[in-house]
Amino acid sequence: MAHATETLYEFHARKLLAHAGVDPEELRLDVHEHVDRGVAIAMGGFDSEQPVLVEGAVAIASDILRRWRAPRPDLVAGLVRCLNSRHSHARAHAAMALARHVSADSTQDITPAVPALIAAAGDSYDLVAGPAALVLARLGRPEALEPVHRWLASSSGLPFFQVTSLGHVLQPLAGRADELLPGIRRLLVDSADNERLRSVLTAMAVWGPAASGAVPELVSALATRNVRWACDALGAIGPAAAPAADTLAGFALGVVQPLRHDGATPLPNGGRRWHGAQNAAWAHWRITGEPQVFLAFLEAAAALGLGYADLGRLAELGPQAALCTTALRPLLESPGPWTRVQAAHAWWRVTGDADAAVPVLLAALEPLRSGEADDACRAAIRYLARIGSPASAATPLLEAALASDRCFPADVYPAARRALAAFREPDPALG
């Protein structure tokens, strides 16, 4: 349980372990033989009258469920009991722990929590309301809609849940866009300059074309300090966001300087390039289908080594971004694993050269061997699936991950299955 920088969760876990007379250095929840002991300690803490010990139980239970796939109905039942605890932070953290286990591949049955979650989501003034609504939204439960409608209509506009946000709750509700967009459009007007609106704009980007009914309000948001997030939402919507195209081109080319993210007025006569110029350039391309503005941005970025470019968005252009290959190639050996993975994918998309890209992506899968999957590893799995049969050397490691008792982030499982299916397809390059 020891870490160089102790989080609040680890602090609470240590308090519970000390109360149980257990040396934190001797309990390794990443070691299978220690898990039953961890479960027993967590179960002992769930019914404590001391808030710090209850939160310690939530922390240990969450850590076990995060690491291991074996069904643990006892821990789930403990988290469900916490939803009715007198301790507000324990309730909220228990709901978030349950939210992390909503996926098609989860082995944990959280349906017993639904009644308590519905009740919790009904009280907007309780810390657990947001996390409870998030679980319901991820489960596809219609009960998530009522609190969202209430929050969208509230005079305060943007509830603050501390451990989640309105945007997080909105993301899995794209299928209910028609019902929710009227309230979202009002929110985009009433709270246009509120920085907490950014999570809602991020949700609109996840919704993509389903958010097209909010284009007028998103165009207006380009005049606020939330402009960069509005660019992403408009670009994700695509051609239906055509009214934004000219403004986005002006931002991308430096003809117009938008507000800074902190609300400060930009420097006159150009000054330093706006930090969201690539967001605007990408959005312009997604909306118009014309790559010239995006390519002009990338040409300037390539001259500086692509240090401030989003390589994932560069990759979307494919061979049209050939002007970047000279600057892109050295990034395959970047010291940062995320940059290496993004560069490898972009290199393959732009050049079609899998020989240089695949070894970088395979190396990024190494955390799977120890039951982990960081952002770079998870991205590498997605990219290997796109490359297909030339990346089939990843097969044993991905098969082992799917069969493992270790619990990986929810997106690993469908991505690994897509990759294995793609590896079995004939390589088009071989005719």
Coordinates of C-alpha atoms in Angstrom, one line a residue:
M1 CA 0.0 0.0 0.0
A2 CA 3.0 2.3 0.2
H3 CA 3.4 5.1 -2.4
A4 CA 5.8 8.0 -2.6
T5 CA 2.9 10.5 -2.7
E6 CA -0.1 9.4 -0.6
T7 CA -3.6 10.0 -1.9
L8 CA -6.6 10.7 0.3
Y9 CA -7.8 7.2 -0.5
E10 CA -4.5 5.7 0.7
F11 CA -4.6 7.8 3.8
H12 CA -8.0 6.4 4.7
A13 CA -6.9 2.9 3.9
R14 CA -3.9 3.2 6.1
K15 CA -6.1 4.5 9.0
L16 CA -8.3 1.4 8.7
L17 CA -5.2 -0.9 8.5
A18 CA -3.7 0.7 11.6
H19 CA -7.0 0.3 13.4
A20 CA -7.0 -3.4 12.4
G21 CA -3.4 -3.8 13.6
V22 CA -2.0 -4.5 10.1
D23 CA 1.2 -3.0 8.8
P24 CA 0.3 -1.3 5.5
E25 CA 3.7 -2.4 4.1
E26 CA 2.8 -6.0 4.6
L27 CA -0.6 -5.9 2.7
R28 CA -0.1 -6.1 -1.1
L29 CA -3.5 -6.1 -2.8
D30 CA -1.8 -6.7 -6.1
V31 CA -0.8 -10.1 -4.7
H32 CA -3.5 -12.7 -4.9
E33 CA -2.6 -14.4 -1.6
H34 CA -3.2 -11.1 0.2
V35 CA -6.7 -10.4 -1.2
D36 CA -8.8 -12.4 1.2
R37 CA -7.2 -10.6 4.1
G38 CA -7.9 -7.3 2.5
V39 CA -11.5 -8.3 2.0
A40 CA -11.9 -9.2 5.7
I41 CA -10.4 -5.8 6.7
A42 CA -12.7 -3.9 4.4
M43 CA -15.8 -5.8 5.6
G44 CA -14.8 -4.9 9.2
G45 CA -14.6 -1.2 8.3
F46 CA -17.9 -0.9 6.5
D47 CA -20.0 -0.8 9.7
S48 CA -17.7 1.4 11.7
E49 CA -19.0 4.6 13.4
Q50 CA -15.8 6.4 12.4
P51 CA -16.0 8.1 9.0
V52 CA -12.3 7.7 8.3
L53 CA -12.6 3.9 8.8
V54 CA -15.7 3.7 6.6
E55 CA -13.8 5.6 3.9
G56 CA -10.9 3.2 4.4
A57 CA -13.1 0.3 3.8
V58 CA -14.4 1.9 0.6
A59 CA -10.8 2.6 -0.5
I60 CA -9.6 -1.0 0.1
A61 CA -12.8 -2.5 -1.5
S62 CA -12.4 -0.3 -4.5
D63 CA -8.7 -1.2 -4.9
I64 CA -9.5 -4.9 -4.8
L65 CA -12.3 -4.7 -7.3
R66 CA -10.1 -2.5 -9.5
R67 CA -7.4 -5.2 -9.5
W68 CA -9.2 -8.5 -9.7
R69 CA -12.0 -10.0 -11.8
A70 CA -13.3 -12.6 -9.4
P71 CA -16.8 -11.7 -8.3
R72 CA -16.9 -10.2 -4.9
P73 CA -20.6 -9.9 -3.9
D74 CA -19.5 -9.2 -0.3
L75 CA -17.5 -6.1 -1.2
V76 CA -20.3 -4.9 -3.5
A77 CA -22.8 -5.4 -0.7
G78 CA -20.5 -3.4 1.6
L79 CA -20.4 -0.5 -0.9
V80 CA -24.2 -0.7 -1.3
R81 CA -24.6 -0.4 2.5
C82 CA -22.3 2.7 2.3
L83 CA -24.8 4.4 0.0
N84 CA -27.0 4.7 3.1
S85 CA -24.2 5.7 5.5
R86 CA -24.4 8.8 7.6
H87 CA -21.0 9.8 6.2
S88 CA -21.5 11.9 3.0
H89 CA -18.0 11.4 1.5
A90 CA -18.2 7.7 2.1
R91 CA -21.5 7.6 0.2
A92 CA -20.1 9.5 -2.7
H93 CA -16.9 7.5 -2.9
A94 CA -18.9 4.2 -2.7
A95 CA -21.1 5.3 -5.6
M96 CA -18.0 6.2 -7.7
A97 CA -16.4 2.8 -6.9
L98 CA -19.6 1.2 -8.2
A99 CA -19.6 3.4 -11.3
R100 CA -16.2 2.1 -12.2
H101 CA -17.7 -1.4 -12.6
V102 CA -20.4 -0.7 -15.1
S103 CA -19.3 -2.4 -18.3
A104 CA -20.2 -5.4 -20.4
D105 CA -17.1 -7.2 -19.2
S106 CA -17.5 -6.5 -15.5
T107 CA -17.8 -9.6 -13.3
Q108 CA -19.3 -7.6 -10.4
D109 CA -23.1 -7.5 -10.2
I110 CA -24.1 -4.0 -9.0
T111 CA -27.8 -4.3 -9.6
P112 CA -28.5 -4.6 -5.9
A113 CA -27.3 -1.0 -5.6
V114 CA -29.9 0.4 -8.0
P115 CA -32.7 1.3 -5.5
A116 CA -30.3 3.1 -3.2
L117 CA -28.8 4.9 -6.2
I118 CA -32.2 6.1 -7.4
A119 CA -33.0 7.5 -4.0
A120 CA -29.6 9.1 -3.7
A121 CA -29.8 10.8 -7.1
G122 CA -33.0 12.4 -6.1
D123 CA -31.4 14.8 -3.6
S124 CA -29.4 17.5 -5.4
Y125 CA -27.9 18.8 -2.2
D126 CA -26.3 15.5 -1.3
L127 CA -22.7 14.8 -2.4
V128 CA -23.7 11.3 -3.6
A129 CA -26.3 12.7 -6.1
G130 CA -23.9 13.2 -8.9
P131 CA -22.0 9.9 -8.6
A132 CA -25.4 8.0 -8.1
A133 CA -26.7 9.6 -11.3
L134 CA -23.5 8.6 -13.1
V135 CA -24.0 5.0 -12.2
L136 CA -27.6 5.1 -13.4
A137 CA -26.6 6.7 -16.6
R138 CA -23.9 4.1 -17.3
L139 CA -26.4 1.4 -16.6
G140 CA -28.7 2.9 -19.1
R141 CA -31.4 3.5 -16.4
P142 CA -34.1 6.1 -17.3
E143 CA -34.0 7.2 -13.6
A144 CA -30.8 9.1 -14.5
L145 CA -32.8 11.6 -16.6
E146 CA -34.9 13.2 -13.8
P147 CA -31.9 14.6 -11.8
V148 CA -30.2 15.7 -15.0
H149 CA -33.3 17.6 -16.1
R150 CA -33.5 19.1 -12.7
W151 CA -29.9 20.2 -12.7
L152 CA -30.2 21.7 -16.2
A153 CA -33.2 23.7 -15.1
S154 CA -31.8 24.9 -11.8
S155 CA -31.0 28.5 -11.3
S156 CA -27.4 27.6 -10.2
G157 CA -27.0 25.9 -13.6
L158 CA -24.0 23.8 -12.9
P159 CA -24.1 21.6 -9.8
F160 CA -20.8 20.8 -8.2
F161 CA -20.5 17.1 -7.1
Q162 CA -16.8 17.1 -6.0
V163 CA -16.2 13.6 -7.2
T164 CA -18.0 13.8 -10.6
S165 CA -19.6 16.4 -12.8
L166 CA -22.6 17.0 -14.9
G167 CA -20.5 16.4 -18.0
H168 CA -19.6 12.9 -16.8
V169 CA -23.2 12.1 -16.3
L170 CA -24.2 13.4 -19.7
Q171 CA -21.6 11.4 -21.7
P172 CA -23.3 8.0 -21.6
L173 CA -26.7 9.7 -22.4
A174 CA -26.2 10.5 -26.0
G175 CA -29.1 8.2 -26.9
R176 CA -31.4 10.6 -25.0
A177 CA -30.1 13.7 -26.7
D178 CA -33.5 14.8 -28.1
E179 CA -34.8 14.9 -24.5
L180 CA -31.8 16.6 -23.0
L181 CA -30.7 19.1 -25.6
P182 CA -33.3 21.8 -24.7
G183 CA -32.0 22.0 -21.2
I184 CA -28.4 21.8 -22.4
R185 CA -29.0 24.7 -24.8
R186 CA -30.4 26.8 -22.0
L187 CA -27.4 25.9 -19.9
L188 CA -25.0 26.9 -22.7
V189 CA -26.6 30.3 -22.7
D190 CA -27.0 30.9 -19.0
S191 CA -23.5 29.7 -18.0
A192 CA -21.6 30.4 -21.2
D193 CA -18.6 31.8 -19.5
N194 CA -18.5 29.4 -16.5
E195 CA -15.4 27.2 -16.6
R196 CA -17.4 24.3 -15.1
L197 CA -19.3 24.3 -18.4
R198 CA -16.2 22.7 -19.9
S199 CA -17.2 19.2 -18.8
V200 CA -20.6 19.7 -20.5
L201 CA -18.8 20.8 -23.7
T202 CA -16.6 17.7 -23.4
A203 CA -19.7 15.6 -23.2
M204 CA -21.0 17.3 -26.4
A205 CA -17.8 16.3 -28.1
V206 CA -18.4 12.7 -27.1
W207 CA -22.0 12.9 -28.4
G208 CA -20.7 14.1 -31.8
P209 CA -23.5 14.5 -34.4
A210 CA -26.1 13.8 -31.7
A211 CA -25.4 17.3 -30.3
S212 CA -26.0 19.1 -33.6
G213 CA -29.2 20.7 -32.2
A214 CA -26.9 22.9 -29.9
V215 CA -24.8 24.3 -32.8
P216 CA -26.1 27.9 -32.4
E217 CA -25.2 28.0 -28.7
L218 CA -21.8 26.3 -29.4
V219 CA -21.0 28.9 -32.0
S220 CA -21.8 31.6 -29.4
A221 CA -19.5 29.8 -27.0
L222 CA -16.6 30.6 -29.4
A223 CA -16.7 34.1 -27.9
T224 CA -16.1 33.0 -24.4
R225 CA -13.1 31.6 -22.4
N226 CA -14.5 28.1 -23.1
V227 CA -13.7 28.5 -26.7
R228 CA -11.3 25.6 -27.0
W229 CA -13.8 23.1 -25.6
A230 CA -16.5 24.6 -27.9
C231 CA -14.1 24.0 -30.9
D232 CA -13.9 20.3 -30.0
A233 CA -17.6 19.9 -29.7
L234 CA -18.2 21.6 -33.1
G235 CA -15.6 19.5 -34.8
A236 CA -17.1 16.3 -33.4
I237 CA -20.5 17.3 -34.7
G238 CA -19.1 17.7 -38.2
P239 CA -20.8 19.2 -41.3
A240 CA -23.9 20.2 -39.3
A241 CA -21.7 22.8 -37.5
A242 CA -21.0 24.7 -40.8
P243 CA -22.0 28.1 -39.4
A244 CA -18.8 27.9 -37.2
A245 CA -16.4 27.3 -40.1
D246 CA -15.2 30.8 -40.9
T247 CA -14.6 31.7 -37.3
L248 CA -12.6 28.5 -36.7
A249 CA -10.5 29.2 -39.8
G250 CA -9.7 32.7 -38.3
F251 CA -8.7 31.2 -35.0
A252 CA -6.5 28.5 -36.7
L253 CA -4.7 30.9 -39.0
G254 CA -4.1 33.5 -36.3
V255 CA -6.3 36.1 -38.1
V256 CA -8.5 36.3 -35.0
Q257 CA -7.3 35.8 -31.4
P258 CA -10.0 34.3 -29.1
L259 CA -10.2 34.8 -25.4
R260 CA -7.7 33.0 -23.3
H261 CA -9.0 30.1 -21.1
D262 CA -8.6 32.3 -18.0
G263 CA -10.7 35.0 -19.6
A264 CA -7.8 37.4 -20.3
T265 CA -7.9 39.5 -23.5
P266 CA -5.4 38.1 -26.1
L267 CA -2.4 40.1 -27.1
P268 CA -3.0 42.5 -30.0
N269 CA -1.5 42.0 -33.4
G270 CA -1.0 38.3 -33.2
G271 CA 1.3 37.8 -30.2
R272 CA 2.0 34.2 -29.3
R273 CA 0.0 31.6 -31.2
W274 CA -3.3 30.7 -29.4
H275 CA -3.0 27.4 -27.5
G276 CA -6.2 26.1 -29.1
A277 CA -5.2 26.7 -32.7
Q278 CA -5.0 23.0 -33.5
N279 CA -8.4 22.4 -32.0
A280 CA -9.8 25.1 -34.3
A281 CA -7.9 23.8 -37.3
W282 CA -9.0 20.2 -36.7
A283 CA -12.6 21.3 -36.2
H284 CA -12.6 23.3 -39.4
W285 CA -11.4 20.2 -41.3
R286 CA -14.0 18.0 -39.7
I287 CA -16.8 20.4 -40.6
T288 CA -15.8 21.4 -44.1
G289 CA -13.8 18.3 -45.3
E290 CA -11.2 20.7 -46.6
P291 CA -7.8 20.1 -45.1
Q292 CA -5.9 23.3 -46.2
V293 CA -6.4 25.2 -42.9
F294 CA -5.4 22.1 -40.8
L295 CA -2.4 21.5 -43.1
A296 CA -1.2 25.1 -42.7
F297 CA -1.3 24.7 -39.0
L298 CA 0.6 21.4 -39.2
E299 CA 3.2 22.8 -41.5
A300 CA 4.0 25.5 -38.9
A301 CA 4.0 22.9 -36.1
A302 CA 6.3 20.6 -38.0
A303 CA 8.8 23.4 -38.4
L304 CA 9.1 23.4 -34.6
G305 CA 9.3 19.6 -34.3
L306 CA 5.5 18.9 -33.7
G307 CA 6.2 19.6 -30.0
Y308 CA 2.8 21.2 -29.4
A309 CA 0.8 19.2 -32.0
D310 CA -1.9 16.7 -31.1
L311 CA -0.6 13.6 -32.9
G312 CA -3.9 11.8 -32.6
R313 CA -5.6 14.5 -34.7
L314 CA -2.7 14.6 -37.1
A315 CA -3.2 10.9 -37.6
E316 CA -6.8 11.4 -38.7
L317 CA -5.6 13.2 -41.8
G318 CA -3.7 10.1 -42.9
P319 CA -1.5 10.5 -46.1
Q320 CA -2.7 14.1 -46.4
A321 CA -0.3 14.9 -43.6
A322 CA 2.8 13.7 -45.5
L323 CA 4.5 17.1 -45.0
C324 CA 4.9 16.1 -41.3
T325 CA 6.9 12.8 -41.8
T326 CA 10.3 14.4 -41.3
A327 CA 9.3 15.9 -37.9
L328 CA 7.2 12.8 -37.0
R329 CA 9.9 10.1 -37.4
P330 CA 12.1 11.1 -34.4
L331 CA 9.1 11.1 -32.1
L332 CA 9.0 7.3 -32.4
E333 CA 11.9 7.4 -29.9
S334 CA 10.5 10.0 -27.6
P335 CA 11.2 9.5 -23.9
G336 CA 7.5 9.8 -23.2
P337 CA 5.5 6.5 -23.7
W338 CA 2.3 8.4 -24.7
T339 CA 4.1 10.5 -27.3
R340 CA 5.8 7.4 -28.7
V341 CA 2.5 5.5 -29.1
Q342 CA 0.8 8.5 -30.6
A343 CA 3.7 9.0 -33.0
A344 CA 3.7 5.4 -34.0
H345 CA 0.1 5.4 -34.9
A346 CA 0.4 8.7 -36.8
W347 CA 3.4 7.4 -38.6
W348 CA 1.5 4.3 -39.8
R349 CA -1.6 6.3 -40.7
V350 CA 0.5 8.9 -42.7
T351 CA 3.0 6.5 -44.3
G352 CA 1.4 3.1 -44.2
D353 CA 4.7 1.8 -42.7
A354 CA 3.8 -0.8 -40.1
D355 CA 7.4 -2.0 -39.7
A356 CA 8.4 1.1 -37.8
A357 CA 5.2 1.5 -35.9
V358 CA 4.4 -1.9 -34.6
P359 CA 7.5 -2.5 -32.4
V360 CA 6.7 0.8 -30.6
L361 CA 3.1 -0.2 -30.0
L362 CA 4.1 -3.7 -28.9
A363 CA 6.5 -2.3 -26.3
A364 CA 3.7 -0.2 -24.9
L365 CA 1.8 -3.4 -24.1
E366 CA 4.3 -4.4 -21.4
P367 CA 2.2 -3.2 -18.4
L368 CA -0.3 -5.9 -19.3
R369 CA 2.1 -8.5 -18.0
S370 CA 1.8 -7.1 -14.4
G371 CA -1.9 -6.6 -14.6
E372 CA -1.9 -2.9 -15.5
A373 CA -2.9 -0.9 -18.5
D374 CA -2.0 2.8 -18.5
D375 CA -3.3 5.3 -21.1
A376 CA -0.4 4.6 -23.5
C377 CA -1.0 0.8 -23.3
R378 CA -4.7 1.1 -23.9
A379 CA -4.2 3.4 -26.9
A380 CA -1.6 1.0 -28.3
I381 CA -4.2 -1.9 -28.2
R382 CA -6.7 0.3 -30.2
Y383 CA -4.0 1.2 -32.7
L384 CA -2.8 -2.4 -33.2
A385 CA -6.4 -3.4 -33.9
R386 CA -6.4 -0.8 -36.8
I387 CA -3.2 -2.1 -38.2
G388 CA -4.5 -5.6 -38.2
S389 CA -2.5 -8.7 -39.3
P390 CA 0.9 -7.0 -39.4
A391 CA 0.6 -6.5 -35.7
S392 CA -0.3 -10.2 -34.9
A393 CA 2.8 -10.6 -32.7
A394 CA 0.6 -9.0 -30.0
T395 CA -1.7 -12.0 -30.0
P396 CA -0.2 -14.0 -27.0
L397 CA -0.1 -11.0 -24.7
L398 CA -3.7 -9.9 -25.6
E399 CA -5.0 -13.4 -25.2
A400 CA -3.3 -13.7 -21.8
A401 CA -4.8 -10.4 -20.7
L402 CA -8.4 -11.5 -21.7
A403 CA -7.9 -14.8 -19.7
S404 CA -6.3 -13.2 -16.7
D405 CA -7.8 -13.0 -13.2
R406 CA -6.4 -9.4 -13.2
C407 CA -9.0 -6.7 -13.8
F408 CA -8.1 -4.2 -16.5
P409 CA -9.9 -0.9 -17.3
A410 CA -13.2 -1.6 -19.0
D411 CA -12.1 -0.5 -22.5
V412 CA -9.2 -3.0 -22.6
Y413 CA -11.5 -6.0 -23.2
P414 CA -13.5 -4.9 -26.3
A415 CA -10.3 -3.3 -27.8
A416 CA -8.3 -6.5 -27.3
R417 CA -11.1 -8.6 -28.9
R418 CA -11.2 -6.3 -31.8
A419 CA -7.4 -6.5 -32.2
L420 CA -7.4 -10.3 -32.1
A421 CA -10.2 -10.4 -34.7
A422 CA -8.3 -8.0 -36.9
F423 CA -5.1 -10.0 -36.7
R424 CA -7.0 -13.0 -38.2
E425 CA -8.0 -10.9 -41.3
P426 CA -5.7 -11.2 -44.3
D427 CA -3.2 -8.4 -44.7
P428 CA -4.4 -6.2 -47.7
A429 CA -0.8 -5.3 -48.4
L430 CA -0.2 -8.9 -49.4
G431 CA -2.9 -8.8 -52.0

